[in-house]
Short mmCIF file of C-alpha atoms in Angstrom, two decimals:
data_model
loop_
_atom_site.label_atom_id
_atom_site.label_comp_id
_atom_site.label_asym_id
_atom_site.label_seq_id
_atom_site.Cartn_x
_atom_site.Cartn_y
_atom_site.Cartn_z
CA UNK A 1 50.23 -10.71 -43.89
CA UNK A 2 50.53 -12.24 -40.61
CA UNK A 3 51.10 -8.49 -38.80
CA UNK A 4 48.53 -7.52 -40.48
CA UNK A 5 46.03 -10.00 -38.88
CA UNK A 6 47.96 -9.40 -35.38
CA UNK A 7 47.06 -5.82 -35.91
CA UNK A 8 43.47 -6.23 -37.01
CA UNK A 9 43.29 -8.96 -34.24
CA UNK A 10 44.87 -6.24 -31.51
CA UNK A 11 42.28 -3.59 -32.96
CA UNK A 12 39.25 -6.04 -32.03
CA UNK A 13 40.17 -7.02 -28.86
CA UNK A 14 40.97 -3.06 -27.92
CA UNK A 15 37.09 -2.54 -29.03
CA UNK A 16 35.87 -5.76 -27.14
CA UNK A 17 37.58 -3.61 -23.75
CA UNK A 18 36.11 -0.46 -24.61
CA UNK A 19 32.70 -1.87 -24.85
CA UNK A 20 33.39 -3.66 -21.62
CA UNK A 21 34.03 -0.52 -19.91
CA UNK A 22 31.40 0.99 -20.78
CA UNK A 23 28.85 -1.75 -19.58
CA UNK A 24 30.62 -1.71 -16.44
CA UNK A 25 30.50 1.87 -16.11
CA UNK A 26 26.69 2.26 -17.33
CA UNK A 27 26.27 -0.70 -14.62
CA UNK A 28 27.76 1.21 -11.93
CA UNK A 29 25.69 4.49 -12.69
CA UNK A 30 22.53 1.92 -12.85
CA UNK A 31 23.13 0.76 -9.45
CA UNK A 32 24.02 4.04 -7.89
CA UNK A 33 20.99 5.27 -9.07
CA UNK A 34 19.03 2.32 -7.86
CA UNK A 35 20.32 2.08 -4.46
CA UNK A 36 19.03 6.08 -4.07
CA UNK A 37 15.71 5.21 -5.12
CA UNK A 38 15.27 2.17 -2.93
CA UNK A 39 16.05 1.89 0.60
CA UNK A 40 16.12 -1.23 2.88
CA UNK A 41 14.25 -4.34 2.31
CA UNK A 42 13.67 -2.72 -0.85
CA UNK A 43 11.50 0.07 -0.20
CA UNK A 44 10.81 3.06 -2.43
CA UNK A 45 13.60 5.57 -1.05
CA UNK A 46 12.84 8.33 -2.80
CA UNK A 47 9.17 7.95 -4.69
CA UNK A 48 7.08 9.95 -7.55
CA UNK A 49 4.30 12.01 -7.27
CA UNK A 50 1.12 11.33 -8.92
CA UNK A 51 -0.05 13.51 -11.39
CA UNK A 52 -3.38 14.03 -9.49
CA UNK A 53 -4.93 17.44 -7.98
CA UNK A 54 -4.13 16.07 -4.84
CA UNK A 55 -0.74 14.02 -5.64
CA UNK A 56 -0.45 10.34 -4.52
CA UNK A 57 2.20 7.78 -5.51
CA UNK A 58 2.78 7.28 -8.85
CA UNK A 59 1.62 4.42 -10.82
CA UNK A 60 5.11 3.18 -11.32
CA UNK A 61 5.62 3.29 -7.31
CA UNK A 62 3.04 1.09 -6.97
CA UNK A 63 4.07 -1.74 -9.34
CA UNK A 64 7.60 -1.41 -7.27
CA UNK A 65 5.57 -1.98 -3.96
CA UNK A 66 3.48 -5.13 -5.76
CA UNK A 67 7.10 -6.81 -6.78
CA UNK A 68 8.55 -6.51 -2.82
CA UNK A 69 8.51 -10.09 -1.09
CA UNK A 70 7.60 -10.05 2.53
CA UNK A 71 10.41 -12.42 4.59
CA UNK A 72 9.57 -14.35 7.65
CA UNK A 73 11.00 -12.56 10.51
CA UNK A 74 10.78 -9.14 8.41
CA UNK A 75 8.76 -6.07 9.54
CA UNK A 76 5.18 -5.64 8.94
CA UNK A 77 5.64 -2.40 7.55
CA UNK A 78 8.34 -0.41 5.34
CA UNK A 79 7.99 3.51 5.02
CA UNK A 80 7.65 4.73 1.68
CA UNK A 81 9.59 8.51 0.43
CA UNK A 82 11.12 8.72 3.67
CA UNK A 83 8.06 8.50 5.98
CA UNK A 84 6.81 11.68 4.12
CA UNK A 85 3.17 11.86 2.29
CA UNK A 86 3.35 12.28 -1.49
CA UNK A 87 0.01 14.30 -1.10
CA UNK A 88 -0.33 18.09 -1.67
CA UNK A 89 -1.98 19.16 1.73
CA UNK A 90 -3.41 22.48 -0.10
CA UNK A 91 -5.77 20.15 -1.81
CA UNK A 92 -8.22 20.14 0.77
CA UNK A 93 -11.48 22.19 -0.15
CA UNK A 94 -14.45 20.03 0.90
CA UNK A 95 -15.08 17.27 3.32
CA UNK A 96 -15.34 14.06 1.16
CA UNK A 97 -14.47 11.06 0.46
CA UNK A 98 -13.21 9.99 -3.25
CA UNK A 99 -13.87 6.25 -3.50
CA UNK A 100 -12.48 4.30 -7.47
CA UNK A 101 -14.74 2.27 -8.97
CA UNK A 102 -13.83 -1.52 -8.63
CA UNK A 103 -11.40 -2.82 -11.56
CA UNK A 104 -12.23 -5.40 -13.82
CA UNK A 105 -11.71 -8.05 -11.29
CA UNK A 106 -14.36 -6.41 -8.30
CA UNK A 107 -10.67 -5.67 -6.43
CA UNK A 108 -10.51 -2.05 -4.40
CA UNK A 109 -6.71 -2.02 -6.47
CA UNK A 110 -7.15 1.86 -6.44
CA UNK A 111 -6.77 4.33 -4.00
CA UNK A 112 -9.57 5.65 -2.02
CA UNK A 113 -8.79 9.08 -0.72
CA UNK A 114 -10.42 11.21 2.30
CA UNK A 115 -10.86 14.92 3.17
CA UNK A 116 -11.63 14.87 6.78
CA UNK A 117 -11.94 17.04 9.72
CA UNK A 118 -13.51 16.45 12.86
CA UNK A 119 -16.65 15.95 12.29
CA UNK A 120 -15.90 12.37 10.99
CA UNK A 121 -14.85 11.01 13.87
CA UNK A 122 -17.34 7.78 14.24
CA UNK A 123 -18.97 6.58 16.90
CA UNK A 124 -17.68 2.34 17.23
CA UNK A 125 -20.78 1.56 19.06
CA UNK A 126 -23.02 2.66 15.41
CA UNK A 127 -21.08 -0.22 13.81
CA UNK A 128 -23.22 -2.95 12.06
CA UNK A 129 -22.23 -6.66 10.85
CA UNK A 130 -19.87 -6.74 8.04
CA UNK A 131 -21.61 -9.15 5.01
CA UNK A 132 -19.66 -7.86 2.01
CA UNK A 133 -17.13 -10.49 0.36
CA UNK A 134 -14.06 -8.96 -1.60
CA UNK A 135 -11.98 -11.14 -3.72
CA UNK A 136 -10.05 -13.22 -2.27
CA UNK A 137 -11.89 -13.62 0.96
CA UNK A 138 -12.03 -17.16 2.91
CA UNK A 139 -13.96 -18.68 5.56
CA UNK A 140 -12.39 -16.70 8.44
CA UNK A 141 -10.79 -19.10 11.16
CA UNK A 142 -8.42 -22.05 11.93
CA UNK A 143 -8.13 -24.01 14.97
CA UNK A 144 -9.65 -20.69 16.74
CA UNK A 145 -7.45 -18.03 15.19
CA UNK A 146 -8.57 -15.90 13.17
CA UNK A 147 -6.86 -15.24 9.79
CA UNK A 148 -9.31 -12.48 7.66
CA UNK A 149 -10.61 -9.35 7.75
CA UNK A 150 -12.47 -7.58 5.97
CA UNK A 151 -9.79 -4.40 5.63
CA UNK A 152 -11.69 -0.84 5.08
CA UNK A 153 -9.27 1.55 2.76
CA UNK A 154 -10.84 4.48 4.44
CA UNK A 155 -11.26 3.47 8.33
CA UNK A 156 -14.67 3.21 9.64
CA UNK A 157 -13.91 5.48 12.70
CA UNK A 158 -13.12 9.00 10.49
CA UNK A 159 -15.86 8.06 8.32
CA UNK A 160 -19.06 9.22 9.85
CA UNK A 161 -21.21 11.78 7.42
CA UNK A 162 -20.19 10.20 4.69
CA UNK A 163 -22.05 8.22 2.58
CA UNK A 164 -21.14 5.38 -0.17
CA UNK A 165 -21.29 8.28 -2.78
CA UNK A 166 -18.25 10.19 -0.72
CA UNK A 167 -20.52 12.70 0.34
CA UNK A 168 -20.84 13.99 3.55
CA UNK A 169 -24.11 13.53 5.01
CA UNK A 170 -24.96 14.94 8.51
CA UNK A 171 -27.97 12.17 8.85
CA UNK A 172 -25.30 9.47 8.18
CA UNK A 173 -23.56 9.17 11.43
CA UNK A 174 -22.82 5.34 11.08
CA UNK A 175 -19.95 6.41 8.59
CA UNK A 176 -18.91 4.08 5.71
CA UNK A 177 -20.02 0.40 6.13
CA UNK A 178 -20.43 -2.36 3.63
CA UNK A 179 -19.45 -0.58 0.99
CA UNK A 180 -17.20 -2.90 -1.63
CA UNK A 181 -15.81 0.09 -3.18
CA UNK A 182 -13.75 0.48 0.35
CA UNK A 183 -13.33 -3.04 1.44
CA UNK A 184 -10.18 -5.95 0.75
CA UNK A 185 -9.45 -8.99 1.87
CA UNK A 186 -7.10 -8.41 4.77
CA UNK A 187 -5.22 -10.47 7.49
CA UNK A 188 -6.50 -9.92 10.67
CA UNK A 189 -2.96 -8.89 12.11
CA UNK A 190 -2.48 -6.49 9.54
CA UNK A 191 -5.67 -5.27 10.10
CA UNK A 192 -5.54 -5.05 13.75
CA UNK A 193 -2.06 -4.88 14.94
CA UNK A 194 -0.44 -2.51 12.27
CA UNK A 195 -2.96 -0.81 9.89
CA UNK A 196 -4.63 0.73 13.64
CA UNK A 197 -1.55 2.53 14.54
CA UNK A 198 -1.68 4.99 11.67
CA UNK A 199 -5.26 5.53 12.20
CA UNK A 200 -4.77 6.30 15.66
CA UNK A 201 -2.86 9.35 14.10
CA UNK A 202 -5.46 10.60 11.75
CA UNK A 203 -8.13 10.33 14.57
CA UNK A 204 -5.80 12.14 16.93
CA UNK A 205 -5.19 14.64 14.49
CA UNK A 206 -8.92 15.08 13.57
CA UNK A 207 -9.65 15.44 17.07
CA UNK A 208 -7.39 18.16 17.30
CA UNK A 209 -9.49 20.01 14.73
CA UNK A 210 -6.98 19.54 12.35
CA UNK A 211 -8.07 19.01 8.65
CA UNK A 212 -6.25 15.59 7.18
CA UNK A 213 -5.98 13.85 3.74
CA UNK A 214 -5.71 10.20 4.39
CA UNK A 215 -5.30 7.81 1.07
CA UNK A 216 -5.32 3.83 1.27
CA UNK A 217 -4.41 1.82 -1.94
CA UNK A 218 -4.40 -1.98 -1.89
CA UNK A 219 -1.46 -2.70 -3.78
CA UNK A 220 -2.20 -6.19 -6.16
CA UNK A 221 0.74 -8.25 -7.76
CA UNK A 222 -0.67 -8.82 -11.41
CA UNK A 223 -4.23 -10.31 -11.48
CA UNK A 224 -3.77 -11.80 -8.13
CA UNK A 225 -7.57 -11.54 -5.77
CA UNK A 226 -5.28 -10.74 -2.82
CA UNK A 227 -3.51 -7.88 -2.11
CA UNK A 228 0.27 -8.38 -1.40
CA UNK A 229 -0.79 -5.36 0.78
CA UNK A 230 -1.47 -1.47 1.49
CA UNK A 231 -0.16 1.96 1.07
CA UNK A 232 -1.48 4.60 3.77
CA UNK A 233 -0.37 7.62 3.55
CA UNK A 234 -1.85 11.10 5.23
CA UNK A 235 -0.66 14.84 5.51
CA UNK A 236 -2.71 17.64 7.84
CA UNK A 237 -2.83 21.14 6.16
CA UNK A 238 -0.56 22.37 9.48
CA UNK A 239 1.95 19.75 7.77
CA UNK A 240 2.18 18.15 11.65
CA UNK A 241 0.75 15.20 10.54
CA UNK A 242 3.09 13.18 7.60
CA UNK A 243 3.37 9.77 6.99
CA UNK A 244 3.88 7.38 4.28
CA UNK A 245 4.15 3.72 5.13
CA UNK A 246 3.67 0.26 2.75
CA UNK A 247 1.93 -2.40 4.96
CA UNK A 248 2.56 -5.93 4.01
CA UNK A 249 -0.65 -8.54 3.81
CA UNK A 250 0.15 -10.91 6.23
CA UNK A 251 -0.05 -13.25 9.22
CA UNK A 252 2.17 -14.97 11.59
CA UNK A 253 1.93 -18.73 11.51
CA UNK A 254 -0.03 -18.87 7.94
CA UNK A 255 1.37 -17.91 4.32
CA UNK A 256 -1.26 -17.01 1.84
CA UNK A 257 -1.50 -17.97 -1.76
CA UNK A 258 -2.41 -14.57 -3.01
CA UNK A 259 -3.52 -15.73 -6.53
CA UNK A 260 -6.80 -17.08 -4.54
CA UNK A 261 -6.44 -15.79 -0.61
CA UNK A 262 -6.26 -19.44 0.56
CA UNK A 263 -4.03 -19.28 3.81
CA UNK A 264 -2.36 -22.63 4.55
CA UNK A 265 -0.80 -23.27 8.20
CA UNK A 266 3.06 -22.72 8.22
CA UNK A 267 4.40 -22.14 12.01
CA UNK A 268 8.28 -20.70 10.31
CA UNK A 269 5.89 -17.79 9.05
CA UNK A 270 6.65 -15.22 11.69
CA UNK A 271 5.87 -11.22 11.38
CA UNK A 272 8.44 -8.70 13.69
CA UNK A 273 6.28 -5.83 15.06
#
């Protein structure tokens, strides 16, 4: 009787080891497969095409972007696929701009995505006084610095012709303003310092009479009002212009509670260009 139970005993624990090995093993083909899709500080590695005429990141990308924490001392910005545009550059036909409706809580939390050629290059001096609020937005300054701003998804300077339908409209050379369907609460230095270097590149490239798709998606963290930040992403149908890049909402010396926007002072906060 008593081998008996040694042997039934010796026949558990051999299944108890099996089972651990294969956890352990399914664990290890879990990670492997995780570290390929993500790259440093997080950062979708390898990401998803939408299933759009004209491609995109995937919904699922997006709610990986939305989970990433931003670090003090980390970069402003991660690339996203590589550096390389999730778009399908052959989807250019017409000069346009496709703006999403707002969601159920007035946030831009969908992408907003251009046609352009050169022609929408704007003119900075036609710019008029910004009035529109987005969620989240706060009175903008503290001791003199200023913290807020309101972000366009589509940049005002490769917007003129086109008017708040998307349409391009030869008599609207003022380009896109106060339009809440392309506005978010942004910080001023992600606005000014990081967001302007990639649309340096599609206003170089539209001033070398090349034809560009440029998409900008606020990326939201749940029902938060402000964005933990923004997806740009833009291809040229010669291919020579490619980039995909995640730009974290934030500003040195300030954190933000991004369930409201309300930025409180916090001098550890700092950003690395």
């Amino acid at each position: 009787m008593t081998k008996k139970r040694n042997n039934q005993k010796k026949k558990t624990n051999t299944l108890y080891t099996i089972i651990a090995a294969i956890v352990i093993i399914a664990w290890g083909i879990y990670s492997k497969s995780d570290s390929f899709n993500f790259g440093q500080n997080n950062s979708i590695k390898t990401a998803q095409r939408a299933n759009t005429p004209y491609g995109g990141l995937s919904k699922s990308d997006y709610e990986k972007l939305a989970k990433l924490d931003f670090k003090s001392g980390d970069k402003a910005y991660i690339t996203v696929n590589n550096d390389k545009s999730t778009l399908i550059k052959n989807a250019w036909k017409v000069n346009k701009v496709i703006y999403s409706n707002l969601d159920s809580l007035n946030r831009t939390s969908h992408s907003n995505t251009a046609f352009l050629e050169r022609r929408n290059v704007a003119n900075d001096n036609l710019r008029v006084r910004q009035f529109i609020e987005p969620t989240g937005w706060h009175y903008n300054r503290r001791n003199g610095t200023q913290i807020y701003n309101r972000g366009h998804l589509i940049a005002y300077s490769v917007s003129a012709g086109i008017d708040q339908n998307g349409q391009y409209n030869p008599s609207n050379q003022s380009g896109d303003q106060n339009n809440p369907k392309n506005l978010f609460t942004q910080s001023a230095y992600s606005n000014q310092k990081v967001q302007t270097i990639f649309e340096s590149k599609v206003r170089k490239a539209l001033r070398e009479n090349q034809r560009v798709i440029y998409q900008a998606t606020p990326v939201f963290r749940g029902n938060e009002l402000m964005a933990r930040g923004i997806n740009l992403q833009a291809i040229s149908t010669s291919g020579t212009l490619d980039f995909n890049v995640y730009l974290f909402n934030v500003q040195p010396g300030y954190v933000f509670d991004y369930n409201n926007g309300r930025a409180r002072r916090d001098r550890q906060m700092k950003v690395s260009e």
